[in-house]
Structures are given as C-alpha cells and as structure tokens.
Amino acid sequence: MKTIGLIGGMSWESTQTYYRLLNEQVRERLGGLHSAKVILNSVDFAEIEPLQHQGDWAGTAEILTTAAKSLEAAGADFFLIATNTMHKVAPKLQNAVKIPLLHIVDATAEALKADGITTVGLLGTKFTMEQAFYRERLEAQGLKVLIPNEVQGNAVHEVIFKELCLGVTKSASKQAYLDIISDLDQQGAQAVILGCTEIGMLIKPTDTPVPLYDTTKLHANAAVTYALSNDC
C-alpha cells in the first residue's frame, strides 16, 4: 500500500471527512483491520483565506508548497490537496516536489465520463466556479460546464465561507442550494458537481433527483485506488 500525503485544513471540517473516507475505503477493499497509510499536513486556513480574497495566489502557493515538501520528506508516495479551490496553484506544488499529485478535477471528470455525463453544473467558491483553472480542466476532458448566475454564485460562495467552513449547516441555505441545482438542471445540466469539499455537509444525493458528484468522495476513492495499485 502506498502512503497518501494529504494537505488539509482548508477547512478542517472537510479534511476529517477525507480521513474517514480514505480509511473506510481501504477497510472495505482489504477487509480486516486494514486502514489507510496517511501523512497529514493540516495548514491554518485563517492564513490562507485572506490571501484568496486578496488575489495573492503566490502567497497561498508558498504555504502549500511548504506543506507538499514536508509530505514528500516524511515519506508520502503521492499527495492530495484536500480542497477544490487551492488546485488553482496545483501546478506550482507539483513542480516543487517529485511525488505525483492526484488532481481532484481528474478524479471527478473520470467519474462523470464513466457515467456518460457530457453537460454538468458546477457549485463551489467563486474562484472555482468563475476562474479558468477548474472549468478549463473539465472542458479539456470533453465536458460542458454550467455555473450559477452572479447572484446565485455569490450566495453559494457566502454559505461556504460563512457557514460550512465553520461547521454550520442551515436549512435555508440548503434550500437555496437545492433551488440553484434545480435551475442548473433546467438549463441542461445532466448532473451537478459539488465542487467544494464542504458542500457534501449540506446537500445529500437523496435531497434532489439531480445526480450529484461529491468531489471529496471521488477524490478519496481515486486516492485509495491509486494507493492500492501497482502504478509507480
């Protein structure tokens, strides 16, 4: 079994979900008392969030590069960034270390394509929904991406930072998200990507007839598949 390096803390609410999913998947696949080999570097999100909103992505990359190097030095065979938004600086992190990065968009796109999805809605932070780094990687794999309108996008973003990252879930926010998902469905989305690792705390597949692709679960599943494979 390969050792998984995990850069977490963005927020820790979703990082604990990653840890649980990684271990559950290993136990399910190997049985017995097996658990995942994981090295975690959990950063302080209070240092990163202001840099995101200031547009200082170089500053965020510096923090996460230090984390990636520490995982490599500690013996991780590959690593994950346990957040969608910070994949904006993924190329810089990959260039800083020799161990491979398992990209969250690739894990998600693989699942979508396997299910025959060609048009998908995307929910996440405004950075993830509106900037090119995420959508273009999906589009490069043949997917058409729909995002909420500006008012809806602002609402999705605010709920993530002011509620979900603090471990808070509200029924009104859940309904707002479900309304947005319904709107994306009416625009032609065959499914919706929960493109923020906290959204799964608020919305469950049973809440809507629209198929939901939870990036946290997909990323964790892909990590365990790779950890248990013979790939170098």
mmCIF file of C-alpha atoms in Angstrom:
data_model
loop_
_atom_site.group_PDB
_atom_site.id
_atom_site.type_symbol
_atom_site.label_atom_id
_atom_site.label_comp_id
_atom_site.label_asym_id
_atom_site.label_seq_id
_atom_site.Cartn_x
_atom_site.Cartn_y
_atom_site.Cartn_z
ATOM 1 C CA MET A 1 0.000 0.000 0.000
ATOM 2 C CA LYS A 2 1.319 3.427 -0.939
ATOM 3 C CA THR A 3 1.391 6.181 1.650
ATOM 4 C CA ILE A 4 -1.021 9.031 0.930
ATOM 5 C CA GLY A 5 0.108 12.593 1.623
ATOM 6 C CA LEU A 6 -2.785 14.902 2.472
ATOM 7 C CA ILE A 7 -2.651 18.696 2.588
ATOM 8 C CA GLY A 8 -5.654 19.573 4.739
ATOM 9 C CA GLY A 9 -7.103 22.283 6.928
ATOM 10 C CA MET A 10 -8.971 24.122 4.154
ATOM 11 C CA SER A 11 -11.206 23.672 6.045
ATOM 12 C CA TRP A 12 -10.547 21.016 8.662
ATOM 13 C CA GLU A 13 -14.259 20.206 8.512
ATOM 14 C CA SER A 14 -13.786 18.547 5.132
ATOM 15 C CA THR A 15 -10.313 17.221 5.978
ATOM 16 C CA GLN A 16 -11.780 14.972 8.648
ATOM 17 C CA THR A 17 -14.183 13.656 6.009
ATOM 18 C CA TYR A 18 -11.232 12.841 3.755
ATOM 19 C CA TYR A 19 -9.539 10.928 6.567
ATOM 20 C CA ARG A 20 -12.669 8.922 7.298
ATOM 21 C CA LEU A 21 -13.334 8.128 3.637
ATOM 22 C CA LEU A 22 -9.752 7.046 2.972
ATOM 23 C CA ASN A 23 -9.830 4.620 5.871
ATOM 24 C CA GLU A 24 -13.329 3.340 5.119
ATOM 25 C CA GLN A 25 -12.376 2.612 1.515
ATOM 26 C CA VAL A 26 -9.205 0.749 2.480
ATOM 27 C CA ARG A 27 -11.104 -1.331 5.046
ATOM 28 C CA GLU A 28 -13.848 -2.079 2.521
ATOM 29 C CA ARG A 29 -11.390 -3.194 -0.132
ATOM 30 C CA LEU A 30 -8.879 -5.088 2.036
ATOM 31 C CA GLY A 31 -11.029 -6.134 4.980
ATOM 32 C CA GLY A 32 -9.962 -6.990 8.489
ATOM 33 C CA LEU A 33 -8.101 -4.337 10.449
ATOM 34 C CA HIS A 34 -6.642 -2.621 7.402
ATOM 35 C CA SER A 35 -6.530 1.187 7.379
ATOM 36 C CA ALA A 36 -5.021 3.791 5.091
ATOM 37 C CA LYS A 37 -1.411 4.902 5.372
ATOM 38 C CA VAL A 38 -1.810 8.681 5.587
ATOM 39 C CA ILE A 39 0.550 11.557 6.347
ATOM 40 C CA LEU A 40 -1.370 14.770 7.042
ATOM 41 C CA ASN A 41 -0.126 18.336 6.960
ATOM 42 C CA SER A 42 -3.039 20.462 8.147
ATOM 43 C CA VAL A 43 -2.491 24.158 7.448
ATOM 44 C CA ASP A 44 -4.111 27.104 9.224
ATOM 45 C CA PHE A 45 -6.945 28.245 6.942
ATOM 46 C CA ALA A 46 -7.024 31.657 8.642
ATOM 47 C CA GLU A 47 -3.665 32.356 6.967
ATOM 48 C CA ILE A 48 -4.873 31.289 3.528
ATOM 49 C CA GLU A 49 -8.431 32.630 3.243
ATOM 50 C CA PRO A 50 -7.437 36.347 3.272
ATOM 51 C CA LEU A 51 -4.850 35.709 0.572
ATOM 52 C CA GLN A 52 -7.508 34.062 -1.603
ATOM 53 C CA HIS A 53 -9.805 37.075 -1.403
ATOM 54 C CA GLN A 54 -6.889 39.460 -1.969
ATOM 55 C CA GLY A 55 -5.909 37.537 -5.086
ATOM 56 C CA ASP A 56 -2.494 36.711 -3.619
ATOM 57 C CA TRP A 57 -2.271 33.231 -5.084
ATOM 58 C CA ALA A 58 1.520 33.303 -4.962
ATOM 59 C CA GLY A 59 1.244 33.670 -1.204
ATOM 60 C CA THR A 60 -1.103 30.707 -0.937
ATOM 61 C CA ALA A 61 1.183 28.654 -3.177
ATOM 62 C CA GLU A 62 4.122 29.348 -0.895
ATOM 63 C CA ILE A 63 2.250 27.995 2.135
ATOM 64 C CA LEU A 64 1.048 24.880 0.343
ATOM 65 C CA THR A 65 4.409 24.236 -1.324
ATOM 66 C CA THR A 66 5.981 24.065 2.109
ATOM 67 C CA ALA A 67 3.305 21.569 3.104
ATOM 68 C CA ALA A 68 3.847 19.447 -0.023
ATOM 69 C CA LYS A 69 7.595 19.328 0.572
ATOM 70 C CA SER A 70 7.032 18.220 4.149
ATOM 71 C CA LEU A 71 4.834 15.340 2.967
ATOM 72 C CA GLU A 72 7.461 14.242 0.484
ATOM 73 C CA ALA A 73 10.181 14.411 3.131
ATOM 74 C CA ALA A 74 8.025 12.393 5.531
ATOM 75 C CA GLY A 75 7.691 9.538 3.046
ATOM 76 C CA ALA A 76 4.428 10.103 1.168
ATOM 77 C CA ASP A 77 4.331 8.302 -2.188
ATOM 78 C CA PHE A 78 1.850 10.781 -3.689
ATOM 79 C CA PHE A 79 -0.282 13.618 -2.384
ATOM 80 C CA LEU A 80 -3.698 15.246 -2.423
ATOM 81 C CA ILE A 81 -4.789 18.842 -1.916
ATOM 82 C CA ALA A 82 -7.931 18.384 0.190
ATOM 83 C CA THR A 83 -9.789 21.328 -1.309
ATOM 84 C CA ASN A 84 -11.023 22.301 -4.772
ATOM 85 C CA THR A 85 -10.133 25.998 -4.799
ATOM 86 C CA MET A 86 -6.461 25.549 -3.988
ATOM 87 C CA HIS A 87 -5.979 23.413 -7.064
ATOM 88 C CA LYS A 88 -5.517 26.806 -8.692
ATOM 89 C CA VAL A 89 -1.893 26.554 -7.542
ATOM 90 C CA ALA A 90 -1.586 22.799 -8.163
ATOM 91 C CA PRO A 91 0.988 23.179 -10.977
ATOM 92 C CA LYS A 92 3.324 25.099 -8.666
ATOM 93 C CA LEU A 93 3.062 22.434 -5.995
ATOM 94 C CA GLN A 94 3.676 19.631 -8.470
ATOM 95 C CA ASN A 95 6.747 21.401 -9.823
ATOM 96 C CA ALA A 96 8.139 21.734 -6.291
ATOM 97 C CA VAL A 97 8.145 18.004 -5.458
ATOM 98 C CA LYS A 98 8.936 14.715 -7.177
ATOM 99 C CA ILE A 99 5.970 12.716 -5.861
ATOM 100 C CA PRO A 100 2.819 12.904 -8.025
ATOM 101 C CA LEU A 101 -0.254 14.983 -7.237
ATOM 102 C CA LEU A 102 -3.608 13.253 -7.676
ATOM 103 C CA HIS A 103 -5.761 16.069 -9.081
ATOM 104 C CA ILE A 104 -9.341 16.441 -7.815
ATOM 105 C CA VAL A 105 -10.677 17.553 -11.214
ATOM 106 C CA ASP A 106 -9.280 14.477 -12.948
ATOM 107 C CA ALA A 107 -10.881 12.153 -10.385
ATOM 108 C CA THR A 108 -14.204 13.940 -10.869
ATOM 109 C CA ALA A 109 -14.046 14.036 -14.664
ATOM 110 C CA GLU A 110 -13.243 10.330 -14.797
ATOM 111 C CA ALA A 111 -16.385 9.501 -12.820
ATOM 112 C CA LEU A 112 -18.558 11.806 -14.932
ATOM 113 C CA LYS A 113 -17.314 10.365 -18.200
ATOM 114 C CA ALA A 114 -17.732 6.801 -16.938
ATOM 115 C CA ASP A 115 -21.407 7.603 -16.332
ATOM 116 C CA GLY A 116 -21.871 9.185 -19.748
ATOM 117 C CA ILE A 117 -22.301 12.743 -18.464
ATOM 118 C CA THR A 118 -21.441 15.428 -21.025
ATOM 119 C CA THR A 119 -23.023 18.582 -19.524
ATOM 120 C CA VAL A 120 -22.536 19.308 -15.844
ATOM 121 C CA GLY A 121 -23.334 22.074 -13.384
ATOM 122 C CA LEU A 122 -20.619 23.289 -11.023
ATOM 123 C CA LEU A 123 -21.039 24.602 -7.490
ATOM 124 C CA GLY A 124 -18.110 25.868 -5.422
ATOM 125 C CA THR A 125 -16.385 29.022 -4.327
ATOM 126 C CA LYS A 126 -16.489 31.915 -6.780
ATOM 127 C CA PHE A 127 -12.824 31.167 -7.504
ATOM 128 C CA THR A 128 -13.659 27.607 -8.514
ATOM 129 C CA MET A 129 -16.806 28.464 -10.473
ATOM 130 C CA GLU A 130 -15.607 31.565 -12.285
ATOM 131 C CA GLN A 131 -11.866 31.222 -12.815
ATOM 132 C CA ALA A 132 -10.423 29.217 -15.674
ATOM 133 C CA PHE A 133 -8.206 26.755 -13.784
ATOM 134 C CA TYR A 134 -11.060 24.426 -12.820
ATOM 135 C CA ARG A 135 -13.578 24.757 -15.634
ATOM 136 C CA GLU A 136 -10.964 24.546 -18.371
ATOM 137 C CA ARG A 137 -9.561 21.318 -16.956
ATOM 138 C CA LEU A 138 -13.061 19.842 -17.072
ATOM 139 C CA GLU A 139 -13.680 21.213 -20.558
ATOM 140 C CA ALA A 140 -10.376 19.775 -21.777
ATOM 141 C CA GLN A 141 -11.823 16.361 -20.956
ATOM 142 C CA GLY A 142 -14.886 16.939 -23.134
ATOM 143 C CA LEU A 143 -17.330 18.257 -20.530
ATOM 144 C CA LYS A 144 -19.596 21.275 -20.944
ATOM 145 C CA VAL A 145 -19.725 23.228 -17.671
ATOM 146 C CA LEU A 146 -22.642 25.362 -16.463
ATOM 147 C CA ILE A 147 -22.359 27.682 -13.458
ATOM 148 C CA PRO A 148 -24.936 29.683 -11.456
ATOM 149 C CA ASN A 149 -25.707 33.304 -12.309
ATOM 150 C CA GLU A 150 -23.917 36.062 -10.400
ATOM 151 C CA VAL A 151 -26.471 36.412 -7.602
ATOM 152 C CA GLN A 152 -26.659 32.654 -7.107
ATOM 153 C CA GLY A 153 -22.878 32.330 -7.266
ATOM 154 C CA ASN A 154 -22.445 34.956 -4.572
ATOM 155 C CA ALA A 155 -24.893 33.068 -2.355
ATOM 156 C CA VAL A 156 -23.088 29.749 -2.849
ATOM 157 C CA HIS A 157 -19.751 31.413 -2.023
ATOM 158 C CA GLU A 158 -21.036 33.131 1.111
ATOM 159 C CA VAL A 159 -22.529 29.946 2.527
ATOM 160 C CA ILE A 160 -19.237 28.119 2.054
ATOM 161 C CA PHE A 161 -17.076 30.652 3.878
ATOM 162 C CA LYS A 162 -19.517 31.942 6.482
ATOM 163 C CA GLU A 163 -21.259 28.668 7.359
ATOM 164 C CA LEU A 164 -19.852 25.401 6.038
ATOM 165 C CA CYS A 165 -16.197 26.146 6.767
ATOM 166 C CA LEU A 166 -17.298 26.834 10.345
ATOM 167 C CA GLY A 167 -19.205 23.572 10.568
ATOM 168 C CA VAL A 168 -22.594 25.332 10.360
ATOM 169 C CA THR A 169 -25.457 23.989 8.244
ATOM 170 C CA LYS A 170 -28.733 25.884 7.869
ATOM 171 C CA SER A 171 -31.998 24.709 6.347
ATOM 172 C CA ALA A 172 -32.423 27.996 4.465
ATOM 173 C CA SER A 173 -29.001 27.609 2.865
ATOM 174 C CA LYS A 174 -29.774 24.030 1.940
ATOM 175 C CA GLN A 175 -32.963 25.119 0.188
ATOM 176 C CA ALA A 176 -31.107 27.888 -1.631
ATOM 177 C CA TYR A 177 -28.581 25.355 -2.915
ATOM 178 C CA LEU A 178 -31.349 22.980 -3.986
ATOM 179 C CA ASP A 179 -33.055 25.800 -5.889
ATOM 180 C CA ILE A 180 -29.801 26.570 -7.688
ATOM 181 C CA ILE A 181 -29.288 22.892 -8.522
ATOM 182 C CA SER A 182 -32.819 22.779 -9.940
ATOM 183 C CA ASP A 183 -32.071 25.836 -12.060
ATOM 184 C CA LEU A 184 -28.891 24.241 -13.440
ATOM 185 C CA ASP A 185 -30.915 21.135 -14.229
ATOM 186 C CA GLN A 186 -33.418 23.236 -16.191
ATOM 187 C CA GLN A 187 -30.525 24.769 -18.131
ATOM 188 C CA GLY A 188 -29.482 21.310 -19.304
ATOM 189 C CA ALA A 189 -27.102 20.012 -16.645
ATOM 190 C CA GLN A 190 -27.267 16.210 -16.505
ATOM 191 C CA ALA A 191 -25.565 16.272 -13.098
ATOM 192 C CA VAL A 192 -24.037 18.764 -10.665
ATOM 193 C CA ILE A 193 -20.513 18.746 -9.251
ATOM 194 C CA LEU A 194 -20.277 19.595 -5.553
ATOM 195 C CA GLY A 195 -17.042 21.424 -6.292
ATOM 196 C CA CYS A 196 -16.244 22.469 -2.754
ATOM 197 C CA THR A 197 -15.211 19.831 -0.268
ATOM 198 C CA GLU A 198 -17.650 21.165 2.354
ATOM 199 C CA ILE A 199 -20.835 21.143 0.263
ATOM 200 C CA GLY A 200 -21.427 17.467 0.998
ATOM 201 C CA MET A 201 -22.090 18.517 4.595
ATOM 202 C CA LEU A 202 -25.157 20.413 3.393
ATOM 203 C CA ILE A 203 -26.514 18.564 0.370
ATOM 204 C CA LYS A 204 -27.024 14.800 0.049
ATOM 205 C CA PRO A 205 -27.878 12.763 -3.064
ATOM 206 C CA THR A 206 -31.279 11.959 -1.566
ATOM 207 C CA ASP A 207 -32.153 15.670 -1.427
ATOM 208 C CA THR A 208 -32.591 16.077 -5.179
ATOM 209 C CA PRO A 209 -33.364 13.944 -8.256
ATOM 210 C CA VAL A 210 -30.389 15.596 -9.992
ATOM 211 C CA PRO A 211 -27.297 13.342 -9.815
ATOM 212 C CA LEU A 212 -24.653 14.856 -7.531
ATOM 213 C CA TYR A 213 -20.915 14.237 -7.816
ATOM 214 C CA ASP A 214 -19.242 14.893 -4.480
ATOM 215 C CA THR A 215 -15.616 15.760 -5.211
ATOM 216 C CA THR A 216 -14.483 14.821 -1.700
ATOM 217 C CA LYS A 217 -15.744 11.253 -2.091
ATOM 218 C CA LEU A 218 -14.489 10.919 -5.648
ATOM 219 C CA HIS A 219 -11.046 12.258 -4.747
ATOM 220 C CA ALA A 220 -10.742 9.939 -1.746
ATOM 221 C CA ASN A 221 -11.878 6.927 -3.779
ATOM 222 C CA ALA A 222 -9.363 7.702 -6.515
ATOM 223 C CA ALA A 223 -6.623 8.070 -3.906
ATOM 224 C CA VAL A 224 -7.322 4.636 -2.425
ATOM 225 C CA THR A 225 -7.437 3.066 -5.889
ATOM 226 C CA TYR A 226 -4.041 4.554 -6.649
ATOM 227 C CA ALA A 227 -2.631 3.646 -3.223
ATOM 228 C CA LEU A 228 -3.582 0.010 -3.758
ATOM 229 C CA SER A 229 -2.449 -0.158 -7.397
ATOM 230 C CA ASN A 230 0.880 -1.222 -8.828
ATOM 231 C CA ASP A 231 1.334 2.155 -10.524
ATOM 232 C CA CYS A 232 4.551 3.939 -9.638
#
